[in-house]
């Protein structure tokens, strides 16, 4: 177990570095000492202020919540990725496969297109915009649909679930297509940018909700790591070892749906994090979920915070949708791993 | 003792920073620093003499030409709040239906005045928008001039003996062809210029199909310059399926104008309507 702890340590250090870099860099220049004094002021530990009100607003209202949201969202996506891949015993699975993202996209596009007609839909509920609530409901709805179809009395059939996921994805895709067809230019732009993801709308409220979700999801999945390890032998075998496989399945599906649903609802669709992070971690040779789960939380946070840093600084003062960056950075790594594995199989 | 030093220090920094600030501001001639996130609003601001106050714009702000050298903040739907703040604007101009509420909130919290406008696509709507925008920057006088200019320009319209049926095609490559229906800027422009829109009975835009094209059977095709470019020139238009059998296709009647100019409903509205009217008359004469 010595090597995995080292890797976790390295990941933690890298994540910390990425957080510091993300806080330090951005379109508005803020000197590290100014950054520290803004924080000290906010916590009431110092009233020495050498920064402008504008810098304070940028750090406190925009950059910090954004960096924290990126770390938490990345961690949630990668955690769900590990759990879902473990459950399906399929390295190609990602949370999107059970319809979470496409369901969110479907309901989000309905919300975007009809909000022009029903203006109350543009409002907020308890500080969260209607679009976020709608997208979250959509992701849970479609995941619940897939789950229900795959349910046989007291069991959940995992292969039925994969197929049901494909069907639900197709339906959601078609409905989204209809809405794209009837949308006007404005709504179409809204839709397009939504499906490319952005962390630009991050607030402290979002970050707080995601933090609670991350803590809960992490604890649930970490306690399931033994079950996930057993799953890799096959469902029957896992049951023989004495794992209560049905309750493990239920928990994985429910908590991944909530975790991914919430990140998609807040940030739009950010692809590849859930798929690629577990893969990168498996290069280390460790397939033990006691290692993979904490590593995924760290690695996911690292990947998404770095991607968002790139998204908002590469073309500053403009911004690239972060989904493009994660795909651009993630896909080549994924291909590289595939090619490597091809050689080792020979 | 330590407290005293701290107080002294902070007093020093405050006293030093305030005058430093103000000299920094006086070196720049204009008081306000404006970010404009809409092409038409940028045009109005520039036309009322505030071009030197503008420090950044969105992608749609393409006129006047000189504004192009300013930092571009990207598309209005994927703006980076920090990028805007980095230009340290005092005012941000945008359209109510385009600016996301989250962005508005972020900018307000950074102490920036956010001014959002609603625009109605008509002569009165343009005049109202100009009046409202100019009022926020104390340029009422230039606003009045711009409004009189629109009225004067509109006098240049001549009536047409044969009212042509005009089809506006919004193109972004041969795969995405849309036609403008009721309530769109282009439908309003066509009727202001004295012609008829060849398609109606549906709101906003609709994809162009060969059958719909034949049914509309327009006399003239109207397009944006960027649209013609996306079809790789005029030949691309005449090879749109169904086009060859329409009146416009048979006689190759085409009017091309700049997108922002002809659909912006800004200070150049009168000019654009008159120019469209002239162009329609000239193609109409050659076809009859």
PDB file of C-alpha atoms in Angstrom, chain B residues 7 28-30 39 70 116 148 151 180 196 231 243 262-263 269 282:
ATOM      1  CA  UNK B   7      -3.264  52.991  12.482  1.00  0.00           C
ATOM      2  CA  UNK B  28      -7.326  59.859 -19.158  1.00  0.00           C
ATOM      3  CA  UNK B  29      -9.622  62.361 -20.768  1.00  0.00           C
ATOM      4  CA  UNK B  30     -13.012  60.570 -20.545  1.00  0.00           C
ATOM      5  CA  UNK B  39     -23.601  45.978 -31.685  1.00  0.00           C
ATOM      6  CA  UNK B  70     -10.665  47.337 -28.788  1.00  0.00           C
ATOM      7  CA  UNK B 116     -29.836  47.041 -19.681  1.00  0.00           C
ATOM      8  CA  UNK B 148     -33.731  63.804 -36.525  1.00  0.00           C
ATOM      9  CA  UNK B 151     -36.380  60.997 -39.861  1.00  0.00           C
ATOM     10  CA  UNK B 180     -37.306  35.330 -41.397  1.00  0.00           C
ATOM     11  CA  UNK B 196     -43.576  42.584 -48.869  1.00  0.00           C
ATOM     12  CA  UNK B 231     -22.345  30.032 -49.300  1.00  0.00           C
ATOM     13  CA  UNK B 243     -34.189  28.270 -56.018  1.00  0.00           C
ATOM     14  CA  UNK B 262     -29.544  46.293 -42.115  1.00  0.00           C
ATOM     15  CA  UNK B 263     -30.804  44.591 -38.944  1.00  0.00           C
ATOM     16  CA  UNK B 269     -31.817  52.785 -39.467  1.00  0.00           C
ATOM     17  CA  UNK B 282     -33.202  49.045 -59.086  1.00  0.00           C
TER      18      UNK B 282
END
